[in-house]
Coordinates of C-alpha atoms in Angstrom, one line a residue:
X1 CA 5.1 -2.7 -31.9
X2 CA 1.3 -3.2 -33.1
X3 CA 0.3 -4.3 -29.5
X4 CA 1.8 -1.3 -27.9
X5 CA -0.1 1.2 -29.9
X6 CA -3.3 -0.5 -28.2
X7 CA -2.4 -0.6 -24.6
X8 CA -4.7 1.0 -22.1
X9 CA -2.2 3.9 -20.5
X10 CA -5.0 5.5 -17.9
X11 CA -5.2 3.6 -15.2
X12 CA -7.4 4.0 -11.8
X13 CA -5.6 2.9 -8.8
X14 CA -9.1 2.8 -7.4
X15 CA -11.7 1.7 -9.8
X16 CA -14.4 3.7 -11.0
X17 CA -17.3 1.3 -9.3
X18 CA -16.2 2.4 -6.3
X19 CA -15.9 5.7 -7.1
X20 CA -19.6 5.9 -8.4
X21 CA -21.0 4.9 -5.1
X22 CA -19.6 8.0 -3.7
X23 CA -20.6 10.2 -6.8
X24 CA -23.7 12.1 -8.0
X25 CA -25.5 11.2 -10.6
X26 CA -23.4 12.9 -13.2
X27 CA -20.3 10.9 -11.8
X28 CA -19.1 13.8 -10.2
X29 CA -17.2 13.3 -7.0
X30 CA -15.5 16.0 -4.2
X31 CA -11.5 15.2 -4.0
X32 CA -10.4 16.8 -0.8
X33 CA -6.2 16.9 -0.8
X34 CA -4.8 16.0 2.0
X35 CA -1.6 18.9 0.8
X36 CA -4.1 21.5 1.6
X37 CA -6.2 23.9 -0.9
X38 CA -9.9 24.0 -1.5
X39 CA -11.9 20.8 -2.0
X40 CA -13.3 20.6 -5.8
X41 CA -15.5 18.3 -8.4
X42 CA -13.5 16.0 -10.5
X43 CA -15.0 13.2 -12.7
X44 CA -14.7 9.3 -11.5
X45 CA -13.1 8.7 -15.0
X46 CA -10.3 11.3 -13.7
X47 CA -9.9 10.6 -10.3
X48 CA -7.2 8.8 -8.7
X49 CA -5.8 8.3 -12.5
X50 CA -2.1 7.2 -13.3
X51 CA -0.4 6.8 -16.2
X52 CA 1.2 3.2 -17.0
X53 CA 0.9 2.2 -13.4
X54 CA 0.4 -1.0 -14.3
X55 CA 2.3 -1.3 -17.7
X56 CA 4.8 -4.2 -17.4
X57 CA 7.5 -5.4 -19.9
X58 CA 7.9 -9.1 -21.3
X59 CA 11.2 -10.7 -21.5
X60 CA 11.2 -9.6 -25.5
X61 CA 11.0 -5.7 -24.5
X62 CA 7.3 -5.8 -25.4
X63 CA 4.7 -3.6 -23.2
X64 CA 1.8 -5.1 -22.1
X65 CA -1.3 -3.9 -20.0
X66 CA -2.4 -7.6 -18.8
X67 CA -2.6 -6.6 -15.8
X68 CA -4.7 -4.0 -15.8
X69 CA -7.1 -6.1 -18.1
X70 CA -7.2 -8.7 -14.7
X71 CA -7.9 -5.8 -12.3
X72 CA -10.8 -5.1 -15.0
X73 CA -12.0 -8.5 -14.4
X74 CA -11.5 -8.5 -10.4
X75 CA -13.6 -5.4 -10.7
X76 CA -16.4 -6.0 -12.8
X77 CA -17.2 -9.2 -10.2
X78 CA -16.6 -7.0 -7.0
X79 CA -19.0 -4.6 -8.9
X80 CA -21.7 -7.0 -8.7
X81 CA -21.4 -8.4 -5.4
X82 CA -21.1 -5.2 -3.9
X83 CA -24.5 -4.3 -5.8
X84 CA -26.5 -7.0 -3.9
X85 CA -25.0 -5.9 -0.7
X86 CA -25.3 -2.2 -0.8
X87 CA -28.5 -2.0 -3.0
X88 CA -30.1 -5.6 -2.6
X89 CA -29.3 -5.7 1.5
X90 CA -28.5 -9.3 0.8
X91 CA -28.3 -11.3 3.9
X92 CA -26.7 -13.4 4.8
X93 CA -23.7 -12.7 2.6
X94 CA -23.2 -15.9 0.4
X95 CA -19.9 -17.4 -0.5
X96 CA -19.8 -15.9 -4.2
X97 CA -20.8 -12.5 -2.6
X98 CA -18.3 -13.2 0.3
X99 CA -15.0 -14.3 -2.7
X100 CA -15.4 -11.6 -5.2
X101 CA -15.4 -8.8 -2.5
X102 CA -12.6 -10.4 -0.9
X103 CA -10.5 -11.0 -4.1
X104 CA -10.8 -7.4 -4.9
X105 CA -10.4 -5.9 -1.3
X106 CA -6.8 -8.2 -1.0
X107 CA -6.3 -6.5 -4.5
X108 CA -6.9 -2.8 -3.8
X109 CA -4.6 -3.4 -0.7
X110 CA -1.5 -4.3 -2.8
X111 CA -2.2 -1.7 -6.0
X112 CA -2.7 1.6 -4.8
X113 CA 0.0 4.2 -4.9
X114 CA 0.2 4.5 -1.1
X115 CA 1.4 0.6 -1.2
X116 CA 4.2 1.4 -4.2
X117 CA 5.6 4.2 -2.5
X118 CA 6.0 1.9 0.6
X119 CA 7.8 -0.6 -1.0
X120 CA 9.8 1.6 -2.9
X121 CA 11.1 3.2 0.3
X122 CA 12.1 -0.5 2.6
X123 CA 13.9 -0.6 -0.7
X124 CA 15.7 2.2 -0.5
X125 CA 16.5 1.5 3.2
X126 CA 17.8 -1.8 2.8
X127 CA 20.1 -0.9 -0.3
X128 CA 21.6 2.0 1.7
X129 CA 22.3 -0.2 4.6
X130 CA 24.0 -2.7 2.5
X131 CA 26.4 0.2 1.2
X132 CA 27.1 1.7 4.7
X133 CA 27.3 -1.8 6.4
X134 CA 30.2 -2.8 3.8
X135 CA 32.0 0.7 3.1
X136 CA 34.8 1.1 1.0
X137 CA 35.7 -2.9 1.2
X138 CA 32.6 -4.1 -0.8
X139 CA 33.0 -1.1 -3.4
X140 CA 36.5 -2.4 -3.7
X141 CA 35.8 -6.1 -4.3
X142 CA 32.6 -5.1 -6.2
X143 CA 35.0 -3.0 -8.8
X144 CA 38.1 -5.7 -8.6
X145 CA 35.1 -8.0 -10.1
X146 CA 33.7 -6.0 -12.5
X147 CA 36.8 -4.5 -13.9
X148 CA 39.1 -7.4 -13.1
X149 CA 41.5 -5.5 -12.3
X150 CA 42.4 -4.0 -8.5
X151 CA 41.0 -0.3 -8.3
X152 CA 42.5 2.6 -7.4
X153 CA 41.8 4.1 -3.9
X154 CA 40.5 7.6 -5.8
X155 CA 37.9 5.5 -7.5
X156 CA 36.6 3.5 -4.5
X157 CA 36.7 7.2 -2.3
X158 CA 35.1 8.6 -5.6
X159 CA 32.1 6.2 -5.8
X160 CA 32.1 5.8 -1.5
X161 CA 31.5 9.7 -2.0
X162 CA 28.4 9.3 -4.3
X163 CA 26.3 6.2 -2.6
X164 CA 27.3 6.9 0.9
X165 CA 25.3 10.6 -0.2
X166 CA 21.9 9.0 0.8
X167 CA 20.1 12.2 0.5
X168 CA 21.4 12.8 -2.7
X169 CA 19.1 9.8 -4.0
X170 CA 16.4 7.3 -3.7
X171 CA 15.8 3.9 -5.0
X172 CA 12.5 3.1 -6.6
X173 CA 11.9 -0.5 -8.1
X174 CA 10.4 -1.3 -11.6
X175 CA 7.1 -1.4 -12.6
X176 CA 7.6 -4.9 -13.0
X177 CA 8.8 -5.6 -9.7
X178 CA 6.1 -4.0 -7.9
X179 CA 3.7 -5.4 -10.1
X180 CA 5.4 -9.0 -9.7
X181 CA 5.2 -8.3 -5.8
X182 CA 1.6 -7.2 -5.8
X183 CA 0.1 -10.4 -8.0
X184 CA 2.5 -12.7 -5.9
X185 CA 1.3 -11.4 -2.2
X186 CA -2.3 -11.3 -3.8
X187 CA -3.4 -15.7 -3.0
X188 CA -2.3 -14.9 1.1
X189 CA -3.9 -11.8 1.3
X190 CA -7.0 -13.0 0.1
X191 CA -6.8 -16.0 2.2
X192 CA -6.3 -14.2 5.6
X193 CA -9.4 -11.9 4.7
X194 CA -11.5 -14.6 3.9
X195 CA -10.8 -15.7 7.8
X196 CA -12.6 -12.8 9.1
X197 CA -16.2 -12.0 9.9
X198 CA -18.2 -9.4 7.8
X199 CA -19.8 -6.7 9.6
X200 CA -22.1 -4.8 7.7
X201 CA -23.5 -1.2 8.8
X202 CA -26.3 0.6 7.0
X203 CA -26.2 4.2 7.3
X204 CA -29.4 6.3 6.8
X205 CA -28.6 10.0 7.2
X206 CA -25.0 9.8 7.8
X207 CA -22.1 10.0 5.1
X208 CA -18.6 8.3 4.4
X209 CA -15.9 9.4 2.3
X210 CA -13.3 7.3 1.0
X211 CA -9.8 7.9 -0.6
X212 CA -7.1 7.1 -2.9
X213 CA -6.1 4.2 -0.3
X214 CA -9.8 3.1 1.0
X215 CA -9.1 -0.4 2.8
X216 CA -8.1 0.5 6.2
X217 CA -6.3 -1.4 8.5
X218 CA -7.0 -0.7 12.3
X219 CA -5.2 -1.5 15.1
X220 CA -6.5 -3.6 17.8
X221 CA -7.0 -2.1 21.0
X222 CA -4.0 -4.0 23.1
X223 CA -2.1 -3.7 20.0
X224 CA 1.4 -3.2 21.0
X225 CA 2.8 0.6 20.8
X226 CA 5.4 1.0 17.8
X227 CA 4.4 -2.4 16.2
X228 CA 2.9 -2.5 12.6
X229 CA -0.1 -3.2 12.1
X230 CA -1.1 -5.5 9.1
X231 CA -3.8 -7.6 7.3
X232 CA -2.7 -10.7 9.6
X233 CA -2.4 -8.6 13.2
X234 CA -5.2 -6.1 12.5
X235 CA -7.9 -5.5 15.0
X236 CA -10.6 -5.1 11.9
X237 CA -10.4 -3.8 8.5
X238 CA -12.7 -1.5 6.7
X239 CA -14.0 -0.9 3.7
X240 CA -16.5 2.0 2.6
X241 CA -18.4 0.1 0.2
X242 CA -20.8 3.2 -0.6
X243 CA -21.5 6.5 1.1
X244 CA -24.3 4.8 3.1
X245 CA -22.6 1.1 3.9
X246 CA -19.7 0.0 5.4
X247 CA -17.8 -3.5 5.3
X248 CA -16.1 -4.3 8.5
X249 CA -13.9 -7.4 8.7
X250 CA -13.8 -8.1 12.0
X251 CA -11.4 -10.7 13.5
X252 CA -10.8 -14.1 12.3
X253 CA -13.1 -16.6 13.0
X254 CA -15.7 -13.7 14.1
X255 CA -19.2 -14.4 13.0
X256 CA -21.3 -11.9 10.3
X257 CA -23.3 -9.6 11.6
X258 CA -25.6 -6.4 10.7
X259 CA -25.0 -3.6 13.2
X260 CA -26.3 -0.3 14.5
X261 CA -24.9 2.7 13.4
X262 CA -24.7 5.7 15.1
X263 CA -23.3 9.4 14.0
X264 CA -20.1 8.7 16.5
X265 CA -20.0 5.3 14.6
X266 CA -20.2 7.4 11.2
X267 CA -17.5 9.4 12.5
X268 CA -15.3 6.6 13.9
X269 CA -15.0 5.2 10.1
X270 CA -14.5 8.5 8.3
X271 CA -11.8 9.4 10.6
X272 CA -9.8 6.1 9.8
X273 CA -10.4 6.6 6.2
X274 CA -9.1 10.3 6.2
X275 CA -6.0 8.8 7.9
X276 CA -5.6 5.6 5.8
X277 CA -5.6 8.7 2.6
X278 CA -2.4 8.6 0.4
X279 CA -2.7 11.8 -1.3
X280 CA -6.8 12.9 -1.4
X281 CA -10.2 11.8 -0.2
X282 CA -13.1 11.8 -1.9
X283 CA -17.1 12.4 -1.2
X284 CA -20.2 12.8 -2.4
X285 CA -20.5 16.8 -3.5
X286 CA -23.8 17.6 -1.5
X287 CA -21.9 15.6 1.9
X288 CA -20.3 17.6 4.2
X289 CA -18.7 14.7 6.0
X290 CA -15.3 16.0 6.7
X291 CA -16.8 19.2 8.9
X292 CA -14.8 20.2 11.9
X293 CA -12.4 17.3 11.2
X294 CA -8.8 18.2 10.4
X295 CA -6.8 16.8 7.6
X296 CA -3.4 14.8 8.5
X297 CA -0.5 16.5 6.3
X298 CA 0.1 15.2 3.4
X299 CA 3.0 13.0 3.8
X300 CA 6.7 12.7 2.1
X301 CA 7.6 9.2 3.5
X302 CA 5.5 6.9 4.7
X303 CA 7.3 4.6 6.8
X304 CA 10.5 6.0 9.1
X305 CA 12.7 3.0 7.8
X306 CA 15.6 5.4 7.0
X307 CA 15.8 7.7 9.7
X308 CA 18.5 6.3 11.0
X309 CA 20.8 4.8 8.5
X310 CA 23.6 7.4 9.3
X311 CA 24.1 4.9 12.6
X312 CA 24.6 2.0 10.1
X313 CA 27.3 4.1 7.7
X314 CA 31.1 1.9 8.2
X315 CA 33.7 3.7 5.8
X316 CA 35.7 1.4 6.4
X317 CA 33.4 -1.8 7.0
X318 CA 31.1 -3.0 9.7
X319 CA 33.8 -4.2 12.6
X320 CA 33.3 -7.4 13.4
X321 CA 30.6 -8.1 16.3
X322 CA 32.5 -8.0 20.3
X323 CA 32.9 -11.6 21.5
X324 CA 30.5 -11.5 24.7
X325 CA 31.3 -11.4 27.8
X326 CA 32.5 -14.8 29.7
X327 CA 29.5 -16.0 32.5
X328 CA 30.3 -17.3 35.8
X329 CA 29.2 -20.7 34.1
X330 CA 31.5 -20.5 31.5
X331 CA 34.1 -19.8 33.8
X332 CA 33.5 -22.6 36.4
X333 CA 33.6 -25.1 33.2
X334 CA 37.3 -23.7 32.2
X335 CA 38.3 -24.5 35.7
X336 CA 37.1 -27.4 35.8
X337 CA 38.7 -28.0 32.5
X338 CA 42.2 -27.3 34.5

Protein backbone atom coordinates (compact mmCIF):
# COMPACT_ATOMS: atom_id res chain seq x y z
CA UNK A 1 0.00 0.00 0.00
CA UNK A 2 3.36 2.13 0.26
CA UNK A 3 3.27 2.75 -3.55
CA UNK A 4 -0.21 4.05 -3.55
CA UNK A 5 0.33 6.68 -1.11
CA UNK A 6 2.89 8.17 -3.83
CA UNK A 7 0.83 8.03 -6.92
CA UNK A 8 0.38 11.23 -8.87
CA UNK A 9 -3.72 11.68 -8.79
CA UNK A 10 -3.91 15.21 -10.89
CA UNK A 11 -3.63 14.54 -14.18
CA UNK A 12 -3.78 16.97 -17.38
CA UNK A 13 -5.52 15.51 -20.27
CA UNK A 14 -3.58 18.16 -22.09
CA UNK A 15 -0.22 18.85 -20.89
CA UNK A 16 0.85 21.94 -19.35
CA UNK A 17 3.61 22.68 -22.34
CA UNK A 18 1.01 23.16 -24.44
CA UNK A 19 -0.91 25.04 -22.31
CA UNK A 20 1.91 27.61 -21.63
CA UNK A 21 2.21 28.53 -25.33
CA UNK A 22 -1.27 29.81 -25.06
CA UNK A 23 -0.69 31.57 -21.55
CA UNK A 24 0.74 34.80 -20.19
CA UNK A 25 3.51 35.07 -18.51
CA UNK A 26 2.14 34.18 -15.13
CA UNK A 27 0.72 30.95 -16.69
CA UNK A 28 -2.57 32.25 -16.71
CA UNK A 29 -4.86 31.12 -19.53
CA UNK A 30 -8.77 32.19 -20.62
CA UNK A 31 -10.98 28.84 -20.52
CA UNK A 32 -14.04 29.66 -22.62
CA UNK A 33 -16.95 26.76 -21.78
CA UNK A 34 -18.53 25.61 -24.49
CA UNK A 35 -21.95 25.10 -21.68
CA UNK A 36 -22.17 28.70 -21.78
CA UNK A 37 -21.24 31.42 -18.93
CA UNK A 38 -18.52 34.02 -18.93
CA UNK A 39 -15.05 33.24 -20.07
CA UNK A 40 -12.44 33.48 -16.96
CA UNK A 41 -8.42 33.03 -15.97
CA UNK A 42 -7.53 29.68 -14.70
CA UNK A 43 -3.91 28.48 -14.12
CA UNK A 44 -2.19 25.84 -16.73
CA UNK A 45 -1.52 23.66 -13.50
CA UNK A 46 -5.55 23.62 -13.23
CA UNK A 47 -6.79 23.46 -16.50
CA UNK A 48 -8.07 20.61 -18.21
CA UNK A 49 -7.20 18.59 -14.75
CA UNK A 50 -8.73 15.03 -13.85
CA UNK A 51 -8.43 13.04 -11.20
CA UNK A 52 -6.98 9.37 -11.66
CA UNK A 53 -7.66 9.50 -15.31
CA UNK A 54 -4.91 7.57 -15.88
CA UNK A 55 -4.67 5.40 -12.72
CA UNK A 56 -4.75 1.71 -13.71
CA UNK A 57 -4.81 -1.43 -11.49
CA UNK A 58 -2.25 -4.47 -11.68
CA UNK A 59 -3.32 -7.96 -11.61
CA UNK A 60 -2.40 -7.87 -7.51
CA UNK A 61 -5.08 -4.94 -6.88
CA UNK A 62 -2.19 -2.55 -6.75
CA UNK A 63 -2.69 1.19 -8.25
CA UNK A 64 -0.20 2.43 -10.36
CA UNK A 65 0.34 5.82 -12.22
CA UNK A 66 2.83 4.37 -14.96
CA UNK A 67 1.10 5.70 -17.33
CA UNK A 68 0.99 9.00 -16.61
CA UNK A 69 4.80 8.83 -15.82
CA UNK A 70 5.13 7.79 -19.96
CA UNK A 71 2.78 10.64 -21.03
CA UNK A 72 5.39 12.72 -18.79
CA UNK A 73 8.12 11.45 -20.94
CA UNK A 74 6.13 11.77 -24.39
CA UNK A 75 5.77 15.29 -23.17
CA UNK A 76 8.85 16.51 -22.06
CA UNK A 77 10.39 15.39 -25.82
CA UNK A 78 7.34 17.00 -27.73
CA UNK A 79 8.18 20.05 -25.41
CA UNK A 80 11.48 20.41 -27.02
CA UNK A 81 10.80 19.73 -30.46
CA UNK A 82 8.02 21.98 -30.49
CA UNK A 83 10.48 24.71 -28.97
CA UNK A 84 12.75 24.68 -32.15
CA UNK A 85 9.76 24.83 -34.29
CA UNK A 86 7.76 27.59 -32.77
CA UNK A 87 10.67 29.62 -31.16
CA UNK A 88 13.75 28.45 -33.32
CA UNK A 89 11.69 28.50 -36.90
CA UNK A 90 13.67 25.36 -37.64
CA UNK A 91 13.52 24.38 -41.16
CA UNK A 92 13.30 22.01 -42.49
CA UNK A 93 11.78 19.95 -39.78
CA UNK A 94 14.29 17.05 -39.04
CA UNK A 95 13.33 13.51 -38.32
CA UNK A 96 13.80 13.82 -34.35
CA UNK A 97 11.79 17.06 -34.57
CA UNK A 98 9.28 15.31 -37.07
CA UNK A 99 9.03 11.73 -34.24
CA UNK A 100 8.64 13.34 -30.98
CA UNK A 101 5.84 15.71 -32.29
CA UNK A 102 4.23 12.94 -33.94
CA UNK A 103 4.47 10.46 -30.95
CA UNK A 104 2.75 12.97 -28.80
CA UNK A 105 0.11 14.25 -31.38
CA UNK A 106 -1.04 10.19 -31.98
CA UNK A 107 -0.99 10.38 -27.99
CA UNK A 108 -3.09 13.46 -27.28
CA UNK A 109 -5.51 11.92 -29.90
CA UNK A 110 -6.20 8.70 -27.89
CA UNK A 111 -6.09 10.42 -24.12
CA UNK A 112 -8.28 13.21 -23.84
CA UNK A 113 -11.67 13.04 -22.30
CA UNK A 114 -13.55 13.73 -25.52
CA UNK A 115 -11.84 10.23 -26.87
CA UNK A 116 -13.05 8.20 -23.40
CA UNK A 117 -16.47 9.37 -23.56
CA UNK A 118 -16.47 8.10 -27.21
CA UNK A 119 -15.57 4.82 -26.43
CA UNK A 120 -17.50 4.59 -23.50
CA UNK A 121 -20.69 5.29 -25.57
CA UNK A 122 -19.96 2.47 -28.97
CA UNK A 123 -19.78 0.44 -25.72
CA UNK A 124 -22.79 1.15 -24.51
CA UNK A 125 -24.43 0.78 -27.95
CA UNK A 126 -23.09 -2.54 -28.76
CA UNK A 127 -24.00 -4.09 -25.16
CA UNK A 128 -27.55 -2.87 -25.62
CA UNK A 129 -27.81 -4.32 -28.98
CA UNK A 130 -26.61 -7.64 -27.81
CA UNK A 131 -29.50 -7.61 -25.12
CA UNK A 132 -32.26 -6.50 -27.51
CA UNK A 133 -30.96 -8.72 -30.46
CA UNK A 134 -31.28 -11.87 -27.97
CA UNK A 135 -34.44 -10.95 -25.66
CA UNK A 136 -35.60 -13.07 -23.13
CA UNK A 137 -33.83 -16.36 -24.78
CA UNK A 138 -30.26 -15.24 -24.04
CA UNK A 139 -31.35 -14.01 -20.39
CA UNK A 140 -32.74 -17.50 -20.06
CA UNK A 141 -29.70 -19.54 -21.15
CA UNK A 142 -27.51 -16.90 -19.55
CA UNK A 143 -29.30 -17.69 -15.99
CA UNK A 144 -29.83 -21.63 -16.73
CA UNK A 145 -25.80 -21.31 -16.80
CA UNK A 146 -25.10 -19.45 -14.07
CA UNK A 147 -27.60 -20.88 -11.71
CA UNK A 148 -27.65 -24.30 -13.19
CA UNK A 149 -30.76 -24.62 -12.82
CA UNK A 150 -33.87 -23.62 -15.47
CA UNK A 151 -35.20 -20.06 -14.31
CA UNK A 152 -38.38 -19.04 -13.73
CA UNK A 153 -40.27 -16.92 -16.35
CA UNK A 154 -40.85 -13.97 -13.47
CA UNK A 155 -37.07 -13.74 -13.23
CA UNK A 156 -36.17 -13.68 -16.89
CA UNK A 157 -39.38 -10.94 -17.35
CA UNK A 158 -37.83 -9.37 -14.14
CA UNK A 159 -34.24 -8.87 -15.40
CA UNK A 160 -35.69 -8.41 -19.40
CA UNK A 161 -37.51 -5.45 -17.46
CA UNK A 162 -34.30 -3.85 -16.07
CA UNK A 163 -31.59 -4.11 -19.19
CA UNK A 164 -34.05 -3.79 -21.91
CA UNK A 165 -34.62 -0.11 -19.79
CA UNK A 166 -31.76 1.48 -21.91
CA UNK A 167 -32.35 4.88 -20.65
CA UNK A 168 -32.34 3.76 -17.25
CA UNK A 169 -28.38 3.26 -17.67
CA UNK A 170 -25.16 3.56 -19.42
CA UNK A 171 -22.16 1.43 -19.68
CA UNK A 172 -18.74 2.95 -19.17
CA UNK A 173 -15.53 0.76 -19.36
CA UNK A 174 -12.66 0.66 -16.82
CA UNK A 175 -9.92 2.78 -16.51
CA UNK A 176 -7.90 -0.03 -17.46
CA UNK A 177 -9.61 -0.79 -20.55
CA UNK A 178 -9.55 2.59 -21.94
CA UNK A 179 -6.09 2.97 -20.94
CA UNK A 180 -5.21 -0.62 -22.51
CA UNK A 181 -7.12 0.66 -25.73
CA UNK A 182 -5.34 3.97 -25.90
CA UNK A 183 -1.49 2.57 -25.45
CA UNK A 184 -2.54 -0.35 -27.83
CA UNK A 185 -4.04 2.04 -30.85
CA UNK A 186 -0.96 4.44 -29.93
CA UNK A 187 2.15 2.37 -32.65
CA UNK A 188 -0.79 2.82 -35.80
CA UNK A 189 -1.69 6.11 -35.03
CA UNK A 190 1.64 7.33 -34.90
CA UNK A 191 2.55 5.51 -37.98
CA UNK A 192 -0.33 6.94 -40.23
CA UNK A 193 0.70 10.59 -39.02
CA UNK A 194 4.15 10.15 -39.77
CA UNK A 195 2.83 9.53 -43.59
CA UNK A 196 1.73 13.01 -43.83
CA UNK A 197 3.29 16.32 -44.88
CA UNK A 198 3.92 19.09 -42.28
CA UNK A 199 2.57 22.41 -42.98
CA UNK A 200 3.68 24.99 -40.93
CA UNK A 201 2.08 28.62 -40.65
CA UNK A 202 3.57 31.53 -38.78
CA UNK A 203 1.11 33.95 -37.56
CA UNK A 204 2.25 37.57 -36.79
CA UNK A 205 -0.81 39.61 -35.52
CA UNK A 206 -3.33 36.91 -35.56
CA UNK A 207 -4.30 34.48 -32.54
CA UNK A 208 -5.37 30.71 -32.09
CA UNK A 209 -7.03 29.16 -29.31
CA UNK A 210 -6.95 25.68 -28.52
CA UNK A 211 -9.05 23.26 -26.22
CA UNK A 212 -9.45 20.39 -24.07
CA UNK A 213 -9.36 18.17 -27.45
CA UNK A 214 -6.70 20.30 -29.63
CA UNK A 215 -5.77 17.72 -32.57
CA UNK A 216 -8.36 18.24 -35.14
CA UNK A 217 -9.28 16.06 -37.64
CA UNK A 218 -10.87 17.71 -40.86
CA UNK A 219 -12.68 16.38 -43.43
CA UNK A 220 -11.56 16.37 -47.01
CA UNK A 221 -13.51 18.25 -49.26
CA UNK A 222 -15.23 15.20 -51.46
CA UNK A 223 -15.46 13.52 -48.24
CA UNK A 224 -18.49 11.50 -48.38
CA UNK A 225 -21.69 12.99 -46.42
CA UNK A 226 -22.46 10.89 -43.08
CA UNK A 227 -19.05 9.05 -43.24
CA UNK A 228 -16.55 9.40 -40.26
CA UNK A 229 -13.88 11.10 -40.59
CA UNK A 230 -10.58 9.73 -38.98
CA UNK A 231 -6.76 9.88 -38.72
CA UNK A 232 -6.49 7.46 -41.85
CA UNK A 233 -9.48 9.22 -44.14
CA UNK A 234 -8.86 12.80 -43.01
CA UNK A 235 -8.34 15.57 -45.46
CA UNK A 236 -5.55 17.33 -42.92
CA UNK A 237 -5.10 17.44 -39.32
CA UNK A 238 -4.22 20.28 -37.15
CA UNK A 239 -2.50 21.12 -34.35
CA UNK A 240 -2.19 24.62 -32.67
CA UNK A 241 1.25 24.34 -31.58
CA UNK A 242 1.24 27.99 -30.00
CA UNK A 243 -0.95 31.04 -30.29
CA UNK A 244 1.21 32.22 -33.24
CA UNK A 245 1.98 28.70 -35.22
CA UNK A 246 0.05 26.11 -36.48
CA UNK A 247 1.02 22.34 -37.54
CA UNK A 248 -0.90 21.19 -40.49
CA UNK A 249 -0.53 17.54 -41.50
CA UNK A 250 -1.58 17.56 -44.77
CA UNK A 251 -2.13 14.35 -46.78
CA UNK A 252 0.05 11.42 -47.01
CA UNK A 253 2.78 11.52 -49.03
CA UNK A 254 2.33 15.50 -49.29
CA UNK A 255 5.59 17.35 -49.07
CA UNK A 256 6.56 20.09 -46.04
CA UNK A 257 5.94 23.35 -46.53
CA UNK A 258 5.94 26.96 -44.84
CA UNK A 259 2.76 28.83 -45.87
CA UNK A 260 1.09 32.26 -45.93
CA UNK A 261 -1.29 33.08 -43.44
CA UNK A 262 -4.00 35.21 -43.73
CA UNK A 263 -6.73 36.51 -40.94
CA UNK A 264 -9.49 34.15 -42.95
CA UNK A 265 -6.70 31.52 -42.60
CA UNK A 266 -6.46 32.43 -38.78
CA UNK A 267 -10.05 32.08 -38.70
CA UNK A 268 -10.37 28.92 -40.70
CA UNK A 269 -8.16 27.00 -37.82
CA UNK A 270 -9.83 28.59 -34.82
CA UNK A 271 -13.12 27.67 -36.08
CA UNK A 272 -12.15 23.81 -36.37
CA UNK A 273 -10.59 23.99 -33.01
CA UNK A 274 -13.72 25.56 -31.29
CA UNK A 275 -15.63 22.65 -32.91
CA UNK A 276 -13.05 19.83 -32.29
CA UNK A 277 -13.64 21.35 -28.13
CA UNK A 278 -14.93 18.57 -25.68
CA UNK A 279 -16.05 20.69 -22.90
CA UNK A 280 -13.82 24.34 -23.01
CA UNK A 281 -11.35 26.31 -25.12
CA UNK A 282 -8.69 28.08 -24.11
CA UNK A 283 -6.68 31.41 -25.08
CA UNK A 284 -4.31 33.79 -24.36
CA UNK A 285 -6.17 36.42 -21.74
CA UNK A 286 -5.23 39.69 -23.81
CA UNK A 287 -6.61 37.60 -27.36
CA UNK A 288 -9.87 38.17 -28.33
CA UNK A 289 -9.90 35.46 -30.92
CA UNK A 290 -13.26 33.97 -30.48
CA UNK A 291 -15.10 37.56 -31.35
CA UNK A 292 -18.28 37.29 -33.29
CA UNK A 293 -17.84 33.49 -33.51
CA UNK A 294 -20.44 31.41 -31.78
CA UNK A 295 -19.88 28.54 -29.51
CA UNK A 296 -21.34 24.91 -30.59
CA UNK A 297 -23.45 23.60 -27.44
CA UNK A 298 -21.84 21.78 -25.28
CA UNK A 299 -22.68 18.28 -26.06
CA UNK A 300 -24.27 15.19 -24.04
CA UNK A 301 -23.27 12.36 -26.60
CA UNK A 302 -20.93 12.56 -28.89
CA UNK A 303 -21.53 10.07 -31.43
CA UNK A 304 -25.51 9.07 -32.44
CA UNK A 305 -24.62 5.29 -32.11
CA UNK A 306 -27.77 4.64 -29.90
CA UNK A 307 -30.43 6.55 -31.42
CA UNK A 308 -31.88 3.88 -32.68
CA UNK A 309 -31.52 0.77 -30.65
CA UNK A 310 -35.27 0.66 -29.90
CA UNK A 311 -35.45 -0.80 -33.81
CA UNK A 312 -33.00 -3.54 -32.57
CA UNK A 313 -35.15 -4.52 -29.22
CA UNK A 314 -36.56 -8.65 -29.89
CA UNK A 315 -38.45 -9.72 -26.61
CA UNK A 316 -38.66 -12.57 -27.75
CA UNK A 317 -35.35 -12.93 -29.95
CA UNK A 318 -34.17 -11.64 -33.21
CA UNK A 319 -36.33 -13.91 -35.89
CA UNK A 320 -34.36 -15.57 -37.97
CA UNK A 321 -33.30 -13.58 -41.32
CA UNK A 322 -36.25 -14.12 -44.53
CA UNK A 323 -34.87 -16.69 -47.04
CA UNK A 324 -34.52 -14.36 -50.31
CA UNK A 325 -36.38 -14.36 -52.85
CA UNK A 326 -35.89 -17.10 -55.79
CA UNK A 327 -34.26 -15.32 -59.30
CA UNK A 328 -35.32 -16.21 -62.67
CA UNK A 329 -31.78 -17.96 -62.67
CA UNK A 330 -32.32 -19.95 -59.87
CA UNK A 331 -35.46 -20.93 -61.24
CA UNK A 332 -34.43 -21.91 -64.83
CA UNK A 333 -31.62 -24.25 -62.90
CA UNK A 334 -34.62 -26.12 -60.91
CA UNK A 335 -36.24 -26.79 -64.17
CA UNK A 336 -33.66 -27.84 -65.59
CA UNK A 337 -33.01 -30.03 -62.65
CA UNK A 338 -36.62 -31.69 -63.56
Amino acid sequence: MARDERLRRRHHIVPKFHLRRFANTRDMLRRVPLAGGEGHLVSINDATVERDFYLVQDVDGQQHDDVEKLLSDVESDASTAVGRVVNQALWPIDQDTRMAIVLWAALQLLRTSFQRQVSDEIADVLLKLQIGAGGKPQLRTMLRRRDGREPTDEKVDSLWATLSDFDSYRIQKSRNAHVSSMLGAWPDMTALLLMRGWQIFRFDRKALVTCDNPVTLIAAPDHPTGRGVGVGNAGMILLPLDRRVALVMAEPGGVDEVLPTSTMVAEAFNGHIVMNAHRAVFHHPEDDPLAGFPLPPARSTITNAGDRIADFVFPDGMPPAPLPSPTCADIAGERKGW
